[in-house]
Short mmCIF file of N, CA and C in Angstrom, two decimals:
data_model
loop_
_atom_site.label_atom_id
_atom_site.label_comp_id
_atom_site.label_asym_id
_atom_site.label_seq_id
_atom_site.Cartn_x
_atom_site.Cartn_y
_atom_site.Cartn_z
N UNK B 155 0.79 -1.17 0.00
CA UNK B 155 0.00 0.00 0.00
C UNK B 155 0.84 1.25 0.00
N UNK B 156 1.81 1.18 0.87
CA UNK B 156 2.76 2.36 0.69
C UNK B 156 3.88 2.64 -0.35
N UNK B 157 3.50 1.63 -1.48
CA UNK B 157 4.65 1.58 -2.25
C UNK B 157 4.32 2.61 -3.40
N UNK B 158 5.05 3.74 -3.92
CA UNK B 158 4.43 4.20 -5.16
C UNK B 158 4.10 3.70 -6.41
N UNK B 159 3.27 3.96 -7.01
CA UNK B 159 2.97 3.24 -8.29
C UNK B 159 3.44 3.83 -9.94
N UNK B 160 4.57 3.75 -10.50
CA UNK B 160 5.13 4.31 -11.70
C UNK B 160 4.42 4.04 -12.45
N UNK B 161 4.13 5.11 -13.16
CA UNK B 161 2.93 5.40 -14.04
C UNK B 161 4.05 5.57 -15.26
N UNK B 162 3.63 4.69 -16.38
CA UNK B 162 5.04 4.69 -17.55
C UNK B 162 4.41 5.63 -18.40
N UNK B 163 5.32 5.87 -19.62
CA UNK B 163 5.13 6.96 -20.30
C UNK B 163 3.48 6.48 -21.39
N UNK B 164 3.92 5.57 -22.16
CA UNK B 164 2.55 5.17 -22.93
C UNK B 164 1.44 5.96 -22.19
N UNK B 165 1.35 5.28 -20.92
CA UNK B 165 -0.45 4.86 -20.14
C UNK B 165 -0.45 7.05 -19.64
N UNK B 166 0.28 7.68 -19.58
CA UNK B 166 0.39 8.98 -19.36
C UNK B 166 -0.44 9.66 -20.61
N UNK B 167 -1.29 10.67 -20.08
CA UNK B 167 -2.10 11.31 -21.42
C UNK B 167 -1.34 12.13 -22.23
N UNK B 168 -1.87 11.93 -23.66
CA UNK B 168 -0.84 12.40 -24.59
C UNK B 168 -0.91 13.86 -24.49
N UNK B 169 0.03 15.07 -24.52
CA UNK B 169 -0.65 16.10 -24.70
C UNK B 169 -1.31 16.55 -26.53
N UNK B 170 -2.01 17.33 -26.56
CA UNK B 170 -2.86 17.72 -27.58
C UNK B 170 -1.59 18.42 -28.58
N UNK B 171 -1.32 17.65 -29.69
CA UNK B 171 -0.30 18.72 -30.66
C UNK B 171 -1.17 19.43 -31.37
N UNK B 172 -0.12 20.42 -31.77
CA UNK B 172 -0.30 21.42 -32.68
C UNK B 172 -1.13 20.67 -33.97
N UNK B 173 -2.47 21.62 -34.81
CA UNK B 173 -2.75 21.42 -35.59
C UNK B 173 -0.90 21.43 -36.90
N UNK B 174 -1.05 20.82 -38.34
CA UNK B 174 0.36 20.76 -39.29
C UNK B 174 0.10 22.06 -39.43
N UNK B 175 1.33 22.67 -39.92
CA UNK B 175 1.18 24.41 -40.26
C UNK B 175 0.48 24.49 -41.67
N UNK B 176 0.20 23.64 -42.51
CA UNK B 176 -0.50 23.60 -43.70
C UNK B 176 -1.95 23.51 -43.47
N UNK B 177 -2.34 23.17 -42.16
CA UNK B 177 -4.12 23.10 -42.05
C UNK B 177 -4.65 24.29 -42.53
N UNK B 178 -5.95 24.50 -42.68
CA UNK B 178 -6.66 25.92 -42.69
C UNK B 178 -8.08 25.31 -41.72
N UNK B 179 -8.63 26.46 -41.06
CA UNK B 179 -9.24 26.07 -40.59
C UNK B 179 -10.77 25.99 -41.59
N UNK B 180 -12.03 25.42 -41.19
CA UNK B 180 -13.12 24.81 -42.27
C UNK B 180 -13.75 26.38 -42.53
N UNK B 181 -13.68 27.19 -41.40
CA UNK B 181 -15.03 28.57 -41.75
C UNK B 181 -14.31 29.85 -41.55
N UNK B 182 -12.86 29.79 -42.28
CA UNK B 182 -12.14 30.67 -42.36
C UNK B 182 -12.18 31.41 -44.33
N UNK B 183 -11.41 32.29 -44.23
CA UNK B 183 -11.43 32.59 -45.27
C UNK B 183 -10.69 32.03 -46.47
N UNK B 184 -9.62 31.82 -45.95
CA UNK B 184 -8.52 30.84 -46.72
C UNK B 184 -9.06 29.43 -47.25
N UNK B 185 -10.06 28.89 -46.11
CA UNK B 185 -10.58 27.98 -46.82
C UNK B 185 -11.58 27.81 -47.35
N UNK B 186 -12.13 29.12 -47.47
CA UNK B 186 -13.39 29.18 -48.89
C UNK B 186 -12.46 29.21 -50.34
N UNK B 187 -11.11 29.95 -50.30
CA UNK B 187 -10.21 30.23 -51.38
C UNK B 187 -9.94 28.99 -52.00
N UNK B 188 -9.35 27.95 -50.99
CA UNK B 188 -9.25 26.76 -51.30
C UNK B 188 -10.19 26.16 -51.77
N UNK B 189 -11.37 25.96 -51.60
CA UNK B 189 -12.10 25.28 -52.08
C UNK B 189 -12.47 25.56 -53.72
N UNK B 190 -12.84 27.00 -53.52
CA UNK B 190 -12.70 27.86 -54.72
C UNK B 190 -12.25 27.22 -55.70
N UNK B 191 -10.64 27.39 -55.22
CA UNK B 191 -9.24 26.68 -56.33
C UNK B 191 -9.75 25.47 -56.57
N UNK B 192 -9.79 24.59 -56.06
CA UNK B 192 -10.02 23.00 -55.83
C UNK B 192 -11.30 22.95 -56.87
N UNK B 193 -12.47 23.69 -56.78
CA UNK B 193 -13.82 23.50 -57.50
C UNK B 193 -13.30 24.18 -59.16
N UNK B 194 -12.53 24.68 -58.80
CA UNK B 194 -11.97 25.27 -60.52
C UNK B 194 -10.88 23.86 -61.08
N UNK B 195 -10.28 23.76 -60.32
CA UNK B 195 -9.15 22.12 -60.77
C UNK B 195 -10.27 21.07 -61.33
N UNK B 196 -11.23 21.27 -59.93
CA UNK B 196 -12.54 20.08 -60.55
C UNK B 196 -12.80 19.82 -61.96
N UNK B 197 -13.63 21.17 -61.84
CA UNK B 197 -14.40 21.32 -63.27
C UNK B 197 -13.30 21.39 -64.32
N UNK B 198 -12.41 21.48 -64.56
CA UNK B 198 -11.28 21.44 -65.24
C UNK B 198 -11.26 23.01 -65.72
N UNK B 199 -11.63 23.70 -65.47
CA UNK B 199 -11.68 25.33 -66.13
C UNK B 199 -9.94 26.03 -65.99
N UNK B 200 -9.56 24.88 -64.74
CA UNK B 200 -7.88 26.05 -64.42
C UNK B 200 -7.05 25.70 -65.18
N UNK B 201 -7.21 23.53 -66.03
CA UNK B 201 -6.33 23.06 -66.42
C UNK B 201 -5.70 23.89 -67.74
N UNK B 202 -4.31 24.15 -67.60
CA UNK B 202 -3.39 24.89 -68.48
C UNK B 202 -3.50 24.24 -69.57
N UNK B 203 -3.38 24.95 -70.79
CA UNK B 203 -3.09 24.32 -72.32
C UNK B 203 -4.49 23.36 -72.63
N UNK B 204 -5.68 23.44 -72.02
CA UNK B 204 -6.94 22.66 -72.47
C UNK B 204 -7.93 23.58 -73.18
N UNK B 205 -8.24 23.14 -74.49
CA UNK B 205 -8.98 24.17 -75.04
C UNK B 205 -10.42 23.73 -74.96
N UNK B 206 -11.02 24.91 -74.39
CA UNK B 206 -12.46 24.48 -73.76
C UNK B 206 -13.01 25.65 -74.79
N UNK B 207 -14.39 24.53 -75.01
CA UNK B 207 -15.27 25.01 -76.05
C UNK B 207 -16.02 26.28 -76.45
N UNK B 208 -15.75 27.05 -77.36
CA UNK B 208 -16.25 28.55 -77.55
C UNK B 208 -16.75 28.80 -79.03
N UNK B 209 -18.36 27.99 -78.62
CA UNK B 209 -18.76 28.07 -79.78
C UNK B 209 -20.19 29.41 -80.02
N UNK B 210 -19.96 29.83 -81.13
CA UNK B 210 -21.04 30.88 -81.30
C UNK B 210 -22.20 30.74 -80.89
N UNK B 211 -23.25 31.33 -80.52
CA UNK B 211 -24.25 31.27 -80.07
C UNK B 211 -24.81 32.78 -80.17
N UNK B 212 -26.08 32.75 -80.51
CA UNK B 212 -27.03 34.11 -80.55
C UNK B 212 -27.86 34.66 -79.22
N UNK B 213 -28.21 36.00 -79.69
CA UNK B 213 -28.79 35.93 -78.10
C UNK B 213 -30.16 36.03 -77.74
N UNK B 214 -30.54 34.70 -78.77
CA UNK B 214 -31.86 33.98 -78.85
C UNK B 214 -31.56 33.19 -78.22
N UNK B 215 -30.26 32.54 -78.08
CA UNK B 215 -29.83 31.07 -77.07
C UNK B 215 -29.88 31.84 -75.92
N UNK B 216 -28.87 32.42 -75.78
CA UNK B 216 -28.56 33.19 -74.49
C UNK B 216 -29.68 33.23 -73.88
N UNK B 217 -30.68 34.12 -73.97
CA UNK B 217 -32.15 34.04 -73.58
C UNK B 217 -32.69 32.80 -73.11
N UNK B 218 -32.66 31.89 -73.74
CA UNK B 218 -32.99 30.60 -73.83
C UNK B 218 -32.17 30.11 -72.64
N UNK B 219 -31.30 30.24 -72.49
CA UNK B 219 -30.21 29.33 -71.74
C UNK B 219 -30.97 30.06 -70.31
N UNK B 220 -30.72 31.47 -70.45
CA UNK B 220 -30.90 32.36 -69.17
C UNK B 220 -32.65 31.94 -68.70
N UNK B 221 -33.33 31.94 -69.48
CA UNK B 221 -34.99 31.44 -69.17
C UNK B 221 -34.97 29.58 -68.58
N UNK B 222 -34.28 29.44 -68.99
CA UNK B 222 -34.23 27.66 -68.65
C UNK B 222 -33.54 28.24 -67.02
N UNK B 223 -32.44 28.53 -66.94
CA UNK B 223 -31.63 28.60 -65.44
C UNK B 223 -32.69 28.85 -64.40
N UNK B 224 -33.34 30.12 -65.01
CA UNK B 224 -34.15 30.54 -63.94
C UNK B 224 -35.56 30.13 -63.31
N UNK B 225 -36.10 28.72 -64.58
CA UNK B 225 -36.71 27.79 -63.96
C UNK B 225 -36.28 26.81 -63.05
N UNK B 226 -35.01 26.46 -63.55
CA UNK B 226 -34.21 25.70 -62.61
C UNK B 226 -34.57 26.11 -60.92
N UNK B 227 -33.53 27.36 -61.11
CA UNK B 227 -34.00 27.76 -59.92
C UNK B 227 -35.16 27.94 -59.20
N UNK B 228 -36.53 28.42 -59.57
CA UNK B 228 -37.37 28.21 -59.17
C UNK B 228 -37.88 26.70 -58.92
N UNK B 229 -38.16 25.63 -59.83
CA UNK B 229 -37.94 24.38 -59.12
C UNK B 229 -37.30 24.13 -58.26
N UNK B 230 -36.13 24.52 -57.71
CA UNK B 230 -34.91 24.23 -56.51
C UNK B 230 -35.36 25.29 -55.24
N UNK B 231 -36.23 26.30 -55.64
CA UNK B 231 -36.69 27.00 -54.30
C UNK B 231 -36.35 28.10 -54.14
N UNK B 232 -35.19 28.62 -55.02
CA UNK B 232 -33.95 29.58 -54.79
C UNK B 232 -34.68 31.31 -55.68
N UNK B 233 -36.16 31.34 -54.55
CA UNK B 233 -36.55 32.74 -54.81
C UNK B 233 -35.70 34.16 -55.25
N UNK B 234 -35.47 34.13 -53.86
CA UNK B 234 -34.42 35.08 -53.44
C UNK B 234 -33.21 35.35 -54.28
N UNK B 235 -32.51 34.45 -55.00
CA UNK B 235 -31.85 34.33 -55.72
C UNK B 235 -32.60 35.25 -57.35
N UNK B 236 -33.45 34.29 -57.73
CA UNK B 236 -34.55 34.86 -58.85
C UNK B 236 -34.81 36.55 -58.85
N UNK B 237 -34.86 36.16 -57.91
CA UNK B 237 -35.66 38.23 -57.71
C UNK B 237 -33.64 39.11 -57.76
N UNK B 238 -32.86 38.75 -57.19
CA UNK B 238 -32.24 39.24 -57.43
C UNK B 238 -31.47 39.66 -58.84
N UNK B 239 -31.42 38.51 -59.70
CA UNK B 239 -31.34 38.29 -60.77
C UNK B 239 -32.13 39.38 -61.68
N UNK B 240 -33.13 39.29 -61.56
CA UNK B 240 -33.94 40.49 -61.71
C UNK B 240 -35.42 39.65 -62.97
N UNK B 241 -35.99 40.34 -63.62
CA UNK B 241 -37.17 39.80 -64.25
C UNK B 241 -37.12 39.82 -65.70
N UNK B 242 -35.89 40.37 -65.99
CA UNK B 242 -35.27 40.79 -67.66
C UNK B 242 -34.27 40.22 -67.62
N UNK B 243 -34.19 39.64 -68.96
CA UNK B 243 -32.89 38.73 -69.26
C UNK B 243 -31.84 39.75 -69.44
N UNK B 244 -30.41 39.49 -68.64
CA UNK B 244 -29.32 40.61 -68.92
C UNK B 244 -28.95 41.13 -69.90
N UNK B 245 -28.15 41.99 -70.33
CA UNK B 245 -27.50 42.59 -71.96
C UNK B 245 -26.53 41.78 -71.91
N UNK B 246 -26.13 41.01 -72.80
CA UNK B 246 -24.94 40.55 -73.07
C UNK B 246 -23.53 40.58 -74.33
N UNK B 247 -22.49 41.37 -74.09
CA UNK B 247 -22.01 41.71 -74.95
C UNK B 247 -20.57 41.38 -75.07
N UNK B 248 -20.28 41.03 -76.18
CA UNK B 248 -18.63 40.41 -75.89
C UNK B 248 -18.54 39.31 -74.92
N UNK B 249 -19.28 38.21 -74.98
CA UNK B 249 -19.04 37.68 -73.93
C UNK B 249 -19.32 37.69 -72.73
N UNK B 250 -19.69 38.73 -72.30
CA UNK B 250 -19.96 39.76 -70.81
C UNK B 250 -21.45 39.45 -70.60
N UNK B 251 -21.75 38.85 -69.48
CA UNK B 251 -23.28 39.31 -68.52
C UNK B 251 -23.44 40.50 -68.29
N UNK B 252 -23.68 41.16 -68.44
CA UNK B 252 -23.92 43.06 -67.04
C UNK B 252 -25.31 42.60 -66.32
N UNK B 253 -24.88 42.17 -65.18
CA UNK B 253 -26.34 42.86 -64.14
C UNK B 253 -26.31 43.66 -63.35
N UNK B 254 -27.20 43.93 -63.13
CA UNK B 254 -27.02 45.39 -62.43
C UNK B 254 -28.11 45.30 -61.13
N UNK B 255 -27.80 45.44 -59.90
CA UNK B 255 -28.28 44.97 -58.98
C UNK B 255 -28.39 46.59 -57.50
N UNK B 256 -29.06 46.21 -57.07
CA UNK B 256 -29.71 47.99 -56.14
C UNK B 256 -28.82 47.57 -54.74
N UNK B 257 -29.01 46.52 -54.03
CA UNK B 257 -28.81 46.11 -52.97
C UNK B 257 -27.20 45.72 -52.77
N UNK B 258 -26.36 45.64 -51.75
CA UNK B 258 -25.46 44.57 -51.73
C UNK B 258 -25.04 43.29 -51.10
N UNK B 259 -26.84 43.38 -50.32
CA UNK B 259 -27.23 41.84 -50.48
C UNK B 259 -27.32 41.12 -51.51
N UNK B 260 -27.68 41.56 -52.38
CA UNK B 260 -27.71 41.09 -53.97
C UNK B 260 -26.75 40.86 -54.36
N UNK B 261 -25.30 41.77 -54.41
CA UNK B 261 -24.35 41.70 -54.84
C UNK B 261 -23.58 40.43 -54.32
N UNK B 262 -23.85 40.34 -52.76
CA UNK B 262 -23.12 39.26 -52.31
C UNK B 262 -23.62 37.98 -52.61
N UNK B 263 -25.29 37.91 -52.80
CA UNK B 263 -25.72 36.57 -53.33
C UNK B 263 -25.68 36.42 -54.49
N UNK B 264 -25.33 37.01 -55.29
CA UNK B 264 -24.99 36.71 -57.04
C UNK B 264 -23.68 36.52 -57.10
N UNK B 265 -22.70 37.23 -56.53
CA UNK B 265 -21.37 36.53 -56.46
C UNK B 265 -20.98 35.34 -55.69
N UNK B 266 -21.56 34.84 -54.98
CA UNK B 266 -21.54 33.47 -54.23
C UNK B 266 -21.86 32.38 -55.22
N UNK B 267 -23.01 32.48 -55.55
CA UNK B 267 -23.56 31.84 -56.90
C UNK B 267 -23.20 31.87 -58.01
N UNK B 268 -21.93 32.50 -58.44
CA UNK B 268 -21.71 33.29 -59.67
C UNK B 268 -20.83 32.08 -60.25
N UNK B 269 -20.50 31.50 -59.69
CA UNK B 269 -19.65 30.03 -60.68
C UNK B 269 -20.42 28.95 -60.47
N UNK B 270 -21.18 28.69 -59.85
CA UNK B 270 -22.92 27.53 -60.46
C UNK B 270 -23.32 28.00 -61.79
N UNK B 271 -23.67 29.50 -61.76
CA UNK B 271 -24.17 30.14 -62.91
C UNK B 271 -23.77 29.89 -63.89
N UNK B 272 -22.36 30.23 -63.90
CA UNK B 272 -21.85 30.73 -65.14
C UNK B 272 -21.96 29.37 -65.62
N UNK B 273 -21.36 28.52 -64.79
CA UNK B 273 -21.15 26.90 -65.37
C UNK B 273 -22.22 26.28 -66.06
N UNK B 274 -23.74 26.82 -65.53
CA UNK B 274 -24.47 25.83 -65.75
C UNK B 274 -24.37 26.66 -67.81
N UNK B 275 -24.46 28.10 -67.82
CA UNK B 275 -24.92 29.32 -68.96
C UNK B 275 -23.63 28.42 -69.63
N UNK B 276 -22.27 28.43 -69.19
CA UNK B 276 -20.99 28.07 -70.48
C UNK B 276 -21.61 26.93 -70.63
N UNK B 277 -21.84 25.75 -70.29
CA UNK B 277 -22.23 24.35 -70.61
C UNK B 277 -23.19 24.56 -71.50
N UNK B 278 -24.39 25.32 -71.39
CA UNK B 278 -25.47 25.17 -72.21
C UNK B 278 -24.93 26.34 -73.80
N UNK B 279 -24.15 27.27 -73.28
CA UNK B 279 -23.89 28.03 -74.65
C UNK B 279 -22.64 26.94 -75.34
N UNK B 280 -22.35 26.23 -74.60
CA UNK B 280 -20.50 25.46 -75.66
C UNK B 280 -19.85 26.79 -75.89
N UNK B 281 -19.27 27.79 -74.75
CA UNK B 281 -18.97 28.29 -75.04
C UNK B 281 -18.24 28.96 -73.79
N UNK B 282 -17.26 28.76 -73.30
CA UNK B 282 -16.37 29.21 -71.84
C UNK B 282 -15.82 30.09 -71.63
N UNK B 283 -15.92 31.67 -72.71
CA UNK B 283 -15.39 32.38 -72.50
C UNK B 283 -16.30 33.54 -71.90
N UNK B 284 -18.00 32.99 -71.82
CA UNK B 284 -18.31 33.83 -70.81
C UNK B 284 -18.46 34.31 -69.60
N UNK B 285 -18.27 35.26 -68.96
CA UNK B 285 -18.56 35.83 -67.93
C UNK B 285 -19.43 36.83 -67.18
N UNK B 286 -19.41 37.38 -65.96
CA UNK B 286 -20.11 37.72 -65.22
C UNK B 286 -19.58 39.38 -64.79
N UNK B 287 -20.34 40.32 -65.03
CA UNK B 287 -19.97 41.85 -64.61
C UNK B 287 -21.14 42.45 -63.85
N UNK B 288 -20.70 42.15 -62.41
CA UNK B 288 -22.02 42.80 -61.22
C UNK B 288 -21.35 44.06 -61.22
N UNK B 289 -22.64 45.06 -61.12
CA UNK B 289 -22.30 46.50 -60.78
C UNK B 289 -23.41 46.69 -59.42
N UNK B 290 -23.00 47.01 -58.77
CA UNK B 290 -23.98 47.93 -57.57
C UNK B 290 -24.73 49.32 -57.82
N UNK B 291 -25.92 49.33 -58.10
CA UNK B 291 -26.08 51.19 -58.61
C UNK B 291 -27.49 50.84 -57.58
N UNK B 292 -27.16 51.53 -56.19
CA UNK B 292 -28.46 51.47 -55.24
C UNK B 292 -28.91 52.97 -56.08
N UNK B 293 -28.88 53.98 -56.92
CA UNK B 293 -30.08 54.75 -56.95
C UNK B 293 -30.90 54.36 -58.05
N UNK B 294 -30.45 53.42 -58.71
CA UNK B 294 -32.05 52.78 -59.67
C UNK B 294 -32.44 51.90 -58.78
N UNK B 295 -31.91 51.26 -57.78
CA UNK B 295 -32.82 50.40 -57.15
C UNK B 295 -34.17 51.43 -56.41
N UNK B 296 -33.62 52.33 -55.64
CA UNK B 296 -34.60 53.21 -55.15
C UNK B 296 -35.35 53.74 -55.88
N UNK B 297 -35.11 54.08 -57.33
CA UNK B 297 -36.04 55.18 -57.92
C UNK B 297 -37.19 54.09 -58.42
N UNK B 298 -36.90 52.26 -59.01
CA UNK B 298 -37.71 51.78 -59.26
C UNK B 298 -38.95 51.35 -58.31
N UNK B 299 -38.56 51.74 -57.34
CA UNK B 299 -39.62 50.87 -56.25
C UNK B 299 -40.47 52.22 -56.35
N UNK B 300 -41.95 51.20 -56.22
CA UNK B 300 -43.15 52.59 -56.12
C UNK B 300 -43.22 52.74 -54.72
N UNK B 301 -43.50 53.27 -53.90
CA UNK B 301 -44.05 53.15 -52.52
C UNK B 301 -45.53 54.12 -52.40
N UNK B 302 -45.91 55.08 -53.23
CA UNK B 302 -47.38 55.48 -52.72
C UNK B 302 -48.24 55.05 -53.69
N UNK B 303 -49.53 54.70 -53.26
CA UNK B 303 -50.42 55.31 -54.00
C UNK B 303 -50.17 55.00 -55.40
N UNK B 304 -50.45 56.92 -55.81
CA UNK B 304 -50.22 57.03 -57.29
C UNK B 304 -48.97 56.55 -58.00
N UNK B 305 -47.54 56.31 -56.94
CA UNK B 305 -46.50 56.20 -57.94
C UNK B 305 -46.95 54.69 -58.16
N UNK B 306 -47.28 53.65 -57.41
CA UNK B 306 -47.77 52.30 -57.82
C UNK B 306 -48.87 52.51 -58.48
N UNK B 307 -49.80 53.23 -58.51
CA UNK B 307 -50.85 53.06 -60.14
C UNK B 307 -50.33 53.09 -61.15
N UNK B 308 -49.09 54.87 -61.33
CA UNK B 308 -48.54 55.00 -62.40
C UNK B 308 -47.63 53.54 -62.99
N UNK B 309 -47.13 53.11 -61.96
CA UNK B 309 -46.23 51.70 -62.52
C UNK B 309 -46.78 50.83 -63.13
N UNK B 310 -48.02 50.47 -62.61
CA UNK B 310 -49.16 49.35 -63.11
C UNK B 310 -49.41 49.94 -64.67
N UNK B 311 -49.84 51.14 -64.44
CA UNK B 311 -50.53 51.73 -65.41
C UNK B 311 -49.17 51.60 -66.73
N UNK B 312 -47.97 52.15 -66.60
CA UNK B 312 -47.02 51.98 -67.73
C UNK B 312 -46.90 50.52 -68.15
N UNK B 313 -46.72 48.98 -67.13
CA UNK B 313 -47.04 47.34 -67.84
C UNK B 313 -48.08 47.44 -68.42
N UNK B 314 -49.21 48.15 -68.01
CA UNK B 314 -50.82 47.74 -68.39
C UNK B 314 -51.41 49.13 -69.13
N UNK B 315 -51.09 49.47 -69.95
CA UNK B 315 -51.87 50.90 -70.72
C UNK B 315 -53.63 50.57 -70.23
N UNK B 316 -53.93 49.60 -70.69
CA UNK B 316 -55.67 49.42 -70.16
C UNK B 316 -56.24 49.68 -69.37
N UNK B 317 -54.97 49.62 -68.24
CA UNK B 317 -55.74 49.68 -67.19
C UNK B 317 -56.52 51.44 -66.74
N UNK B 318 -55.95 52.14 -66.97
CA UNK B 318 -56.79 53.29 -67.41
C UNK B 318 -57.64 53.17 -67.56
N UNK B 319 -58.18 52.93 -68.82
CA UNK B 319 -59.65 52.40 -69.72
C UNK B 319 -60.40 51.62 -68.65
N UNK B 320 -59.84 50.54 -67.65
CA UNK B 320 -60.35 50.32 -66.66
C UNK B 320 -61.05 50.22 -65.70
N UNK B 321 -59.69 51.38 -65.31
CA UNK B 321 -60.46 52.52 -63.77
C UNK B 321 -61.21 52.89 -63.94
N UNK B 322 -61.28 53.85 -65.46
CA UNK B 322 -62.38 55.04 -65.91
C UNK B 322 -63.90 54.30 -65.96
N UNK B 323 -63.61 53.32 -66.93
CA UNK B 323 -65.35 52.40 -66.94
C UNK B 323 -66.15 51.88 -65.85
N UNK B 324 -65.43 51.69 -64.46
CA UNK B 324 -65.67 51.02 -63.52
C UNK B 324 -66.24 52.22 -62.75
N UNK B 325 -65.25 53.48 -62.79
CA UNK B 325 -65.93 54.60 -61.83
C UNK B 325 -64.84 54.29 -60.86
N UNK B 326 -63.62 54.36 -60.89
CA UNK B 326 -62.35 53.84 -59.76
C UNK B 326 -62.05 55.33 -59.92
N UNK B 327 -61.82 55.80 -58.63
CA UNK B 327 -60.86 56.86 -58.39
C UNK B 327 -59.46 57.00 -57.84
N UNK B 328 -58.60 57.65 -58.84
CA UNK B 328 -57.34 57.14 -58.61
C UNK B 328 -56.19 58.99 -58.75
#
């Protein structure tokens, strides 16, 4: 009972090492970069000297391509996404998307999404040299929104010329 008991090195708790100096941690920034990189190696878009397909297309496809995505998305749930996107198919020129977006909530959810996109638009055009140009302009976002009254009749009224003819037959005062 009085004898001490040597406790050997094995059965002793290990201490906790250092993470390797190459880790990143999972919800850091470095390792969204990485992944980034890694999802570009994937899809093969980074591989050097591979000639990826850039074939003509009109922007009757384009349309087409852009109207198909955005059912997609709506089947998948991804409202929020949709509305940001906006309700008009973009201008596209040289290659180039331009959207043009009010918010920079918007900005940040279209650039998050912005290589799903493009991937799904290059796949369906055969054509990889397009891309994506977000601009931020919050004063058309503000000037488009109606908020009274008359500026929401007038809005209705510019989609709907009839509706005038409408109001007036019904006896609506506006």
């Amino acid at each position: 009972m009085g004898t001490p008991q040597q406790v050997s090195p094995a059965a002793a708790p290990a201490a906790t090492a250092p993470p390797p100096a190459h880790s990143v941690s999972a919800t850091s920034l470095k390792s969204i970069q990485l992944k980034r990189e890694a999802a570009v190696l994937r899809d093969g878009h980074g591989a050097a000297g591979q000639q990826l397909p850039a074939e003509d297309y009109s922007l009757e496809d384009f349309e087409r391509v852009w109207s198909s995505m955005l059912a997609i998305l709506d089947k998948r749930g991804e409202h929020l996404l949709i509305s940001h996107l906006g309700k008009k198919v973009p201008p596209i020129k040289d290659h180039v998307i331009s959207i043009e977006v009010g918010t920079n909530i918007a900005d940040i959810e279209i650039r998050t999404q912005q290589d799903r996109l493009l991937n799904y638009i290059r796949k369906q055009l055969k054509n990889y040299h397009v891309t994506m140009e977000i601009t931020l302009n919050k004063e058309a976002a503000s000037a488009a929104i109606p908020y009274t009254l008359e500026e929401k009749y007038n809005a209705l009224k510019e989609e709907n010329p009839f509706l005038e003819t409408f109001v007036r037959e019904l006896g609506l005062q506006f």
